Amino acid sequence: MLRRPRTGSGPGQSPGRDPRRIPQPLLLLGLLLLLGVSLVCGVGLGAAGIGTADMFRFLWAGATGGTVHAGDAAAYTIVWEIRLPRVVLAAVVGAGLSAVGVAVQAMVRNALADPFVLGISSGAAVGANAVILLGAFAGLGVWALSASAFASALAAMVLVYAVARSPHGLTPLRLILTGTALAYGFEAVTTVMVFGAARGEAARSAMMWLLGSLGGATWAQVPVAAVTVAAGWAWLRWRAESLNALAMGDETSAALGIQPARLRRELFLVTAAVTGTVVAVSGAIGFVGLMVPHLVRMLVGADHRKVLAVAPLAGAVLLVWADVLSRLLLAPAELPVGVITAVVGVPAFLLLMRRGGYAFGGS
């Protein structure tokens, strides 16, 4: 059994090199293959039965601009316009939430932190529900929900930053307390909006969004989310060494030439932008950003260079399959994706708590 040293305590940090760990190149290759299989299965599985040969034929036609028979138009639409953008967006959102989860846990030095601890998702919910329940921004058409959610997420980010900032910069404790307190305030506003909804169906749609749903995924949403997640991940990978220093404490990072307050401010902006973007297209999907970083650290250790290489792939695979289950378990009805991630995440969290060789931030 591994024993954690008494000095140096990043979230879930474990000592040394565990010979039982999977080599990182092999792990990355395995996850890439698994993600490819998951995407194919995500497109092929659903309430409407479509044969594998037909599925690949429709994918080829869509990718090359080919034609399909008039009798196959409905099946082609299901594969190319509904299922494929949905599974691609699930992979993007899962990757984004996982990468941001790693960054947030290092930023606030708290193993229980996730992308939503900053209150950004709760702020996005206010804007999203303004569209769903009150018909706000109707002039934006299909973009109304995403645009309103993202705008309110940015507003929440500014508010959290303004309240949490002190003469000493952004400290972990102030960020957590401010984000948590404002999240409760945003949730109260959302609750009032839901209870005041005149239409029951609108309230149901609002609850689906609050628990996370990819049912409204379209190709138009994929590029913005993918570019934002890719840019955020690239920046985090570039700053991985600084994250290693920050996870060991402000004094240690300062001794290594890192400015903790400045780095924390940059991390806040990047994580808020990525979180706001993915929440705007998928709703508030919990547990992905909390659990995936811990599970990945068990496989590769606490080095952020390795964790940030593996976590997005693991998160993408997890959310693709969570979305598949949300569509199949009560088909033709659909469960919120957040319900599936919670059902998986709670037992995983409890197992980690019971695992003797893994430490939650020094606990």
Short mmCIF file of C-alpha atoms in Angstrom, two decimals:
data_model
loop_
_atom_site.label_atom_id
_atom_site.label_comp_id
_atom_site.label_asym_id
_atom_site.label_seq_id
_atom_site.Cartn_x
_atom_site.Cartn_y
_atom_site.Cartn_z
CA MET A 1 0.00 0.00 0.00
CA LEU A 2 1.30 3.45 -0.87
CA ARG A 3 2.05 5.87 1.92
CA ARG A 4 1.67 9.57 1.33
CA PRO A 5 4.56 11.76 2.54
CA ARG A 6 3.84 14.32 5.21
CA THR A 7 5.03 17.25 3.08
CA GLY A 8 3.62 18.50 -0.20
CA SER A 9 -0.13 18.22 -0.52
CA GLY A 10 -1.86 18.81 -3.79
CA PRO A 11 -5.41 17.51 -4.11
CA GLY A 12 -5.23 13.73 -4.05
CA GLN A 13 -1.46 13.76 -4.29
CA SER A 14 0.31 10.40 -4.01
CA PRO A 15 4.04 9.90 -3.59
CA GLY A 16 6.59 8.66 -6.05
CA ARG A 17 5.99 6.37 -8.97
CA ASP A 18 3.64 3.45 -8.53
CA PRO A 19 4.89 0.48 -10.58
CA ARG A 20 1.29 -0.70 -10.91
CA ARG A 21 0.29 2.41 -12.87
CA ILE A 22 -0.40 2.13 -16.58
CA PRO A 23 2.28 3.84 -18.72
CA GLN A 24 0.91 7.15 -19.95
CA PRO A 25 1.38 6.51 -23.73
CA LEU A 26 -0.46 3.20 -23.43
CA LEU A 27 -3.20 4.83 -21.36
CA LEU A 28 -3.64 7.65 -23.89
CA LEU A 29 -3.80 5.21 -26.79
CA GLY A 30 -6.35 3.07 -24.97
CA LEU A 31 -8.52 6.08 -24.15
CA LEU A 32 -8.36 7.35 -27.73
CA LEU A 33 -9.50 3.97 -29.02
CA LEU A 34 -12.19 3.78 -26.35
CA LEU A 35 -13.39 7.28 -27.24
CA GLY A 36 -13.65 6.31 -30.91
CA VAL A 37 -15.67 3.22 -30.05
CA SER A 38 -17.82 5.25 -27.67
CA LEU A 39 -18.62 7.84 -30.34
CA VAL A 40 -19.64 5.12 -32.79
CA CYS A 41 -21.79 3.40 -30.15
CA GLY A 42 -23.31 6.73 -29.16
CA VAL A 43 -24.43 7.33 -32.71
CA GLY A 44 -25.65 3.78 -33.23
CA LEU A 45 -27.62 3.34 -30.00
CA GLY A 46 -30.99 4.95 -29.48
CA ALA A 47 -34.73 4.48 -29.30
CA ALA A 48 -34.93 4.40 -33.11
CA GLY A 49 -33.28 1.20 -34.30
CA ILE A 50 -30.83 1.87 -37.15
CA GLY A 51 -28.60 -0.89 -38.48
CA THR A 52 -24.82 -0.57 -38.23
CA ALA A 53 -24.34 -0.71 -42.01
CA ASP A 54 -26.94 2.01 -42.54
CA MET A 55 -25.38 4.12 -39.80
CA PHE A 56 -21.96 4.07 -41.45
CA ARG A 57 -23.54 4.73 -44.84
CA PHE A 58 -25.30 7.81 -43.47
CA LEU A 59 -22.13 9.03 -41.76
CA TRP A 60 -20.19 8.67 -45.00
CA ALA A 61 -22.89 10.50 -46.93
CA GLY A 62 -22.91 13.33 -44.42
CA ALA A 63 -19.12 13.63 -44.31
CA THR A 64 -18.66 13.58 -48.08
CA GLY A 65 -21.78 15.46 -49.10
CA GLY A 66 -23.28 12.39 -50.70
CA THR A 67 -26.94 11.64 -51.23
CA VAL A 68 -29.33 9.17 -49.64
CA HIS A 69 -32.58 7.68 -50.88
CA ALA A 70 -35.74 9.59 -50.06
CA GLY A 71 -36.94 6.65 -47.98
CA ASP A 72 -33.84 6.95 -45.77
CA ALA A 73 -34.22 10.67 -45.14
CA ALA A 74 -35.66 10.27 -41.64
CA ALA A 75 -33.01 7.78 -40.53
CA TYR A 76 -30.27 9.96 -42.05
CA THR A 77 -31.54 12.97 -40.11
CA ILE A 78 -31.51 11.00 -36.86
CA VAL A 79 -27.91 9.88 -37.41
CA TRP A 80 -26.33 13.01 -38.88
CA GLU A 81 -28.38 15.87 -37.47
CA ILE A 82 -29.43 14.54 -34.05
CA ARG A 83 -27.20 11.78 -32.70
CA LEU A 84 -23.79 12.71 -34.13
CA PRO A 85 -23.70 16.35 -32.96
CA ARG A 86 -25.03 15.15 -29.62
CA VAL A 87 -22.27 12.61 -28.99
CA VAL A 88 -19.60 15.01 -30.28
CA LEU A 89 -20.88 17.73 -27.96
CA ALA A 90 -20.98 15.22 -25.08
CA ALA A 91 -17.31 14.45 -25.68
CA VAL A 92 -16.41 18.15 -25.84
CA VAL A 93 -18.34 19.00 -22.67
CA GLY A 94 -16.91 16.01 -20.78
CA ALA A 95 -13.38 16.96 -21.81
CA GLY A 96 -13.93 20.60 -20.82
CA LEU A 97 -15.43 19.84 -17.42
CA SER A 98 -12.63 17.38 -16.61
CA ALA A 99 -9.82 19.74 -17.60
CA VAL A 100 -11.39 22.62 -15.68
CA GLY A 101 -11.93 20.34 -12.68
CA VAL A 102 -8.19 19.70 -12.53
CA ALA A 103 -7.48 23.43 -12.71
CA VAL A 104 -10.05 24.44 -10.07
CA GLN A 105 -8.79 21.85 -7.58
CA ALA A 106 -5.27 23.22 -7.97
CA MET A 107 -6.46 26.83 -7.90
CA VAL A 108 -8.33 26.59 -4.59
CA ARG A 109 -6.23 23.68 -3.19
CA ASN A 110 -9.39 21.81 -2.31
CA ALA A 111 -9.95 18.20 -3.34
CA LEU A 112 -13.74 18.67 -3.27
CA ALA A 113 -13.74 21.59 -5.70
CA ASP A 114 -15.25 21.25 -9.14
CA PRO A 115 -15.99 23.67 -12.03
CA PHE A 116 -19.24 24.77 -10.38
CA VAL A 117 -17.73 25.85 -7.06
CA LEU A 118 -17.17 29.33 -8.53
CA GLY A 119 -20.91 29.91 -8.94
CA ILE A 120 -20.60 30.21 -12.73
CA SER A 121 -23.06 27.41 -13.53
CA SER A 122 -25.66 28.81 -11.13
CA GLY A 123 -25.30 32.17 -12.80
CA ALA A 124 -25.74 30.58 -16.22
CA ALA A 125 -28.91 28.90 -14.98
CA VAL A 126 -30.51 32.29 -14.33
CA GLY A 127 -30.02 33.33 -17.95
CA ALA A 128 -31.09 29.97 -19.35
CA ASN A 129 -34.28 29.92 -17.33
CA ALA A 130 -35.07 33.49 -18.33
CA VAL A 131 -35.29 32.15 -21.89
CA ILE A 132 -37.10 28.89 -21.08
CA LEU A 133 -39.61 30.29 -18.60
CA LEU A 134 -39.99 33.95 -19.55
CA GLY A 135 -39.24 33.92 -23.27
CA ALA A 136 -36.39 36.42 -22.93
CA PHE A 137 -34.14 37.13 -25.93
CA ALA A 138 -36.64 35.49 -28.26
CA GLY A 139 -35.23 37.57 -31.11
CA LEU A 140 -32.06 35.46 -31.08
CA GLY A 141 -33.99 32.38 -32.20
CA VAL A 142 -32.15 29.09 -31.70
CA TRP A 143 -29.21 30.95 -30.15
CA ALA A 144 -31.31 32.51 -27.38
CA LEU A 145 -30.69 29.81 -24.76
CA SER A 146 -26.94 29.49 -25.28
CA ALA A 147 -26.37 33.22 -25.63
CA SER A 148 -28.38 34.09 -22.54
CA ALA A 149 -26.76 31.35 -20.44
CA PHE A 150 -23.27 32.39 -21.50
CA ALA A 151 -23.95 36.08 -20.91
CA SER A 152 -25.28 35.43 -17.42
CA ALA A 153 -22.32 33.12 -16.73
CA LEU A 154 -19.96 35.96 -17.63
CA ALA A 155 -21.94 38.34 -15.41
CA ALA A 156 -21.67 35.85 -12.56
CA MET A 157 -17.92 35.55 -13.20
CA VAL A 158 -17.48 39.32 -12.95
CA LEU A 159 -19.53 39.45 -9.75
CA VAL A 160 -17.63 36.58 -8.11
CA TYR A 161 -14.31 38.15 -9.09
CA ALA A 162 -15.30 41.59 -7.79
CA VAL A 163 -16.48 40.22 -4.43
CA ALA A 164 -13.68 37.68 -3.93
CA ARG A 165 -10.82 40.00 -4.88
CA SER A 166 -8.87 41.47 -1.98
CA PRO A 167 -5.71 43.61 -1.70
CA HIS A 168 -3.80 40.32 -1.57
CA GLY A 169 -5.37 38.98 -4.76
CA LEU A 170 -7.65 35.96 -5.14
CA THR A 171 -7.14 33.64 -2.19
CA PRO A 172 -8.51 30.07 -2.24
CA LEU A 173 -10.75 30.55 0.78
CA ARG A 174 -12.33 33.77 -0.51
CA LEU A 175 -12.97 32.18 -3.90
CA ILE A 176 -14.70 29.15 -2.39
CA LEU A 177 -16.78 31.16 0.07
CA THR A 178 -17.77 33.79 -2.50
CA GLY A 179 -18.60 31.27 -5.20
CA THR A 180 -20.63 29.11 -2.81
CA ALA A 181 -22.55 32.05 -1.33
CA LEU A 182 -23.40 33.59 -4.71
CA ALA A 183 -24.33 30.17 -6.09
CA TYR A 184 -27.01 29.88 -3.41
CA GLY A 185 -28.26 33.34 -4.38
CA PHE A 186 -28.43 32.45 -8.08
CA GLU A 187 -30.19 29.18 -7.26
CA ALA A 188 -32.77 31.06 -5.22
CA VAL A 189 -33.51 33.32 -8.19
CA THR A 190 -33.82 30.28 -10.45
CA THR A 191 -36.16 28.53 -8.00
CA VAL A 192 -38.44 31.57 -7.88
CA MET A 193 -38.55 31.61 -11.69
CA VAL A 194 -39.41 27.88 -11.87
CA PHE A 195 -42.18 28.10 -9.26
CA GLY A 196 -43.58 31.17 -10.96
CA ALA A 197 -43.70 29.53 -14.39
CA ALA A 198 -47.14 29.72 -15.96
CA ARG A 199 -46.65 26.55 -18.04
CA GLY A 200 -45.84 23.17 -16.54
CA GLU A 201 -43.94 22.05 -19.64
CA ALA A 202 -41.67 25.10 -19.40
CA ALA A 203 -40.88 24.23 -15.77
CA ARG A 204 -40.07 20.66 -16.80
CA SER A 205 -37.71 21.92 -19.52
CA ALA A 206 -36.05 24.19 -16.99
CA MET A 207 -35.49 21.29 -14.59
CA MET A 208 -34.03 19.17 -17.40
CA TRP A 209 -31.57 21.96 -18.16
CA LEU A 210 -30.68 22.44 -14.49
CA LEU A 211 -29.80 18.73 -14.21
CA GLY A 212 -27.93 18.71 -17.52
CA SER A 213 -29.22 17.69 -20.92
CA LEU A 214 -27.73 17.31 -24.39
CA GLY A 215 -31.09 16.79 -26.04
CA GLY A 216 -30.95 20.15 -27.81
CA ALA A 217 -27.47 19.66 -29.29
CA THR A 218 -26.97 20.99 -32.82
CA TRP A 219 -23.99 21.31 -35.15
CA ALA A 220 -24.09 25.08 -34.62
CA GLN A 221 -23.15 24.64 -30.96
CA VAL A 222 -20.18 22.33 -31.53
CA PRO A 223 -17.55 24.70 -33.02
CA VAL A 224 -17.76 27.39 -30.31
CA ALA A 225 -17.69 24.83 -27.49
CA ALA A 226 -14.88 22.81 -29.10
CA VAL A 227 -12.67 25.84 -29.78
CA THR A 228 -13.17 27.23 -26.27
CA VAL A 229 -12.43 23.90 -24.60
CA ALA A 230 -9.38 23.29 -26.81
CA ALA A 231 -7.99 26.76 -26.12
CA GLY A 232 -8.57 26.44 -22.38
CA TRP A 233 -6.99 22.99 -22.29
CA ALA A 234 -3.96 24.19 -24.29
CA TRP A 235 -3.41 27.06 -21.86
CA LEU A 236 -3.70 24.75 -18.85
CA ARG A 237 -1.22 22.31 -20.37
CA TRP A 238 1.17 25.19 -20.98
CA ARG A 239 0.89 26.21 -17.33
CA ALA A 240 0.98 22.65 -15.93
CA GLU A 241 4.32 23.17 -14.15
CA SER A 242 2.91 26.28 -12.48
CA LEU A 243 -0.12 24.28 -11.36
CA ASN A 244 2.22 21.75 -9.76
CA ALA A 245 3.83 24.55 -7.79
CA LEU A 246 0.51 26.17 -6.87
CA ALA A 247 -0.86 22.86 -5.55
CA MET A 248 2.01 22.77 -3.03
CA GLY A 249 1.01 26.11 -1.50
CA ASP A 250 1.53 29.81 -2.10
CA GLU A 251 4.83 30.00 -0.22
CA THR A 252 6.33 27.12 -2.17
CA SER A 253 5.11 28.46 -5.52
CA ALA A 254 6.43 31.95 -4.71
CA ALA A 255 9.82 30.43 -3.84
CA LEU A 256 9.80 28.77 -7.29
CA GLY A 257 9.22 32.10 -9.02
CA ILE A 258 5.45 31.79 -9.48
CA GLN A 259 3.15 34.66 -8.53
CA PRO A 260 0.24 32.82 -6.85
CA ALA A 261 -2.23 35.73 -6.96
CA ARG A 262 -1.61 36.43 -10.64
CA LEU A 263 -1.75 32.75 -11.61
CA ARG A 264 -4.95 32.26 -9.63
CA ARG A 265 -6.50 35.25 -11.41
CA GLU A 266 -5.57 33.81 -14.82
CA LEU A 267 -6.91 30.40 -13.82
CA PHE A 268 -10.15 31.98 -12.69
CA LEU A 269 -10.67 33.67 -16.06
CA VAL A 270 -9.86 30.54 -18.08
CA THR A 271 -11.96 28.17 -15.98
CA ALA A 272 -14.88 30.60 -15.89
CA ALA A 273 -14.83 31.03 -19.67
CA VAL A 274 -14.71 27.27 -20.33
CA THR A 275 -17.32 26.49 -17.67
CA GLY A 276 -19.66 29.20 -18.95
CA THR A 277 -19.35 27.92 -22.51
CA VAL A 278 -20.03 24.25 -21.77
CA VAL A 279 -22.82 24.99 -19.29
CA ALA A 280 -24.48 27.20 -21.90
CA VAL A 281 -24.81 24.24 -24.29
CA SER A 282 -25.35 21.35 -21.88
CA GLY A 283 -26.78 22.66 -18.64
CA ALA A 284 -25.30 21.93 -15.22
CA ILE A 285 -23.81 18.42 -15.37
CA GLY A 286 -22.29 17.53 -12.02
CA PHE A 287 -19.63 15.11 -10.77
CA VAL A 288 -17.61 14.99 -14.02
CA GLY A 289 -15.28 17.80 -13.02
CA LEU A 290 -15.10 16.50 -9.46
CA MET A 291 -14.49 12.79 -9.96
CA VAL A 292 -12.52 12.45 -13.21
CA PRO A 293 -9.44 14.34 -11.93
CA HIS A 294 -9.27 12.07 -8.87
CA LEU A 295 -9.70 8.90 -10.91
CA VAL A 296 -6.99 10.01 -13.33
CA ARG A 297 -4.57 10.84 -10.50
CA MET A 298 -4.96 7.25 -9.32
CA LEU A 299 -3.69 6.12 -12.74
CA VAL A 300 -0.93 8.64 -13.54
CA GLY A 301 -0.06 10.42 -10.28
CA ALA A 302 -0.42 14.05 -9.26
CA ASP A 303 1.77 15.66 -11.96
CA HIS A 304 -0.52 18.10 -13.76
CA ARG A 305 1.29 17.54 -17.06
CA LYS A 306 0.12 13.93 -17.02
CA VAL A 307 -3.26 14.57 -15.44
CA LEU A 308 -4.19 17.23 -18.00
CA ALA A 309 -3.15 14.92 -20.83
CA VAL A 310 -5.42 12.08 -19.67
CA ALA A 311 -8.35 13.73 -17.87
CA PRO A 312 -10.06 15.29 -20.94
CA LEU A 313 -10.14 11.94 -22.75
CA ALA A 314 -11.48 10.16 -19.68
CA GLY A 315 -14.13 12.84 -19.18
CA ALA A 316 -15.16 12.65 -22.82
CA VAL A 317 -15.64 8.86 -22.65
CA LEU A 318 -17.57 9.13 -19.39
CA LEU A 319 -20.02 11.75 -20.61
CA VAL A 320 -20.63 10.06 -23.97
CA TRP A 321 -21.71 6.89 -22.17
CA ALA A 322 -23.67 8.84 -19.56
CA ASP A 323 -25.61 10.46 -22.38
CA VAL A 324 -26.21 7.09 -24.05
CA LEU A 325 -27.62 5.73 -20.80
CA SER A 326 -29.79 8.81 -20.32
CA ARG A 327 -31.40 8.05 -23.69
CA LEU A 328 -31.81 4.31 -23.25
CA LEU A 329 -32.81 3.62 -19.65
CA LEU A 330 -36.35 5.01 -19.96
CA ALA A 331 -36.65 5.10 -23.76
CA PRO A 332 -38.43 6.73 -25.46
CA ALA A 333 -38.40 9.13 -22.48
CA GLU A 334 -35.08 10.71 -21.54
CA LEU A 335 -33.32 11.20 -18.22
CA PRO A 336 -31.18 14.26 -17.44
CA VAL A 337 -27.50 13.46 -17.97
CA GLY A 338 -26.71 14.87 -14.53
CA VAL A 339 -28.74 12.08 -12.95
CA ILE A 340 -26.55 9.45 -14.61
CA THR A 341 -23.28 11.18 -13.67
CA ALA A 342 -24.50 11.46 -10.07
CA VAL A 343 -25.48 7.77 -9.94
CA VAL A 344 -21.97 6.89 -11.15
CA GLY A 345 -20.15 9.63 -9.26
CA VAL A 346 -21.49 9.06 -5.75
CA PRO A 347 -20.37 5.39 -5.47
CA ALA A 348 -17.03 6.28 -7.11
CA PHE A 349 -16.50 9.05 -4.58
CA LEU A 350 -17.31 6.76 -1.67
CA LEU A 351 -14.91 4.12 -2.98
CA LEU A 352 -12.15 6.71 -3.22
CA MET A 353 -12.85 7.79 0.35
CA ARG A 354 -12.46 4.17 1.48
CA ARG A 355 -9.32 3.51 -0.56
CA GLY A 356 -6.35 3.53 1.81
CA GLY A 357 -3.68 4.47 -0.74
CA TYR A 358 -5.36 7.62 -1.96
CA ALA A 359 -5.42 10.95 -0.10
CA PHE A 360 -7.95 13.76 -0.48
CA GLY A 361 -5.85 16.88 -0.11
CA GLY A 362 -4.07 15.75 3.00
CA SER A 363 -7.11 14.34 4.84
#
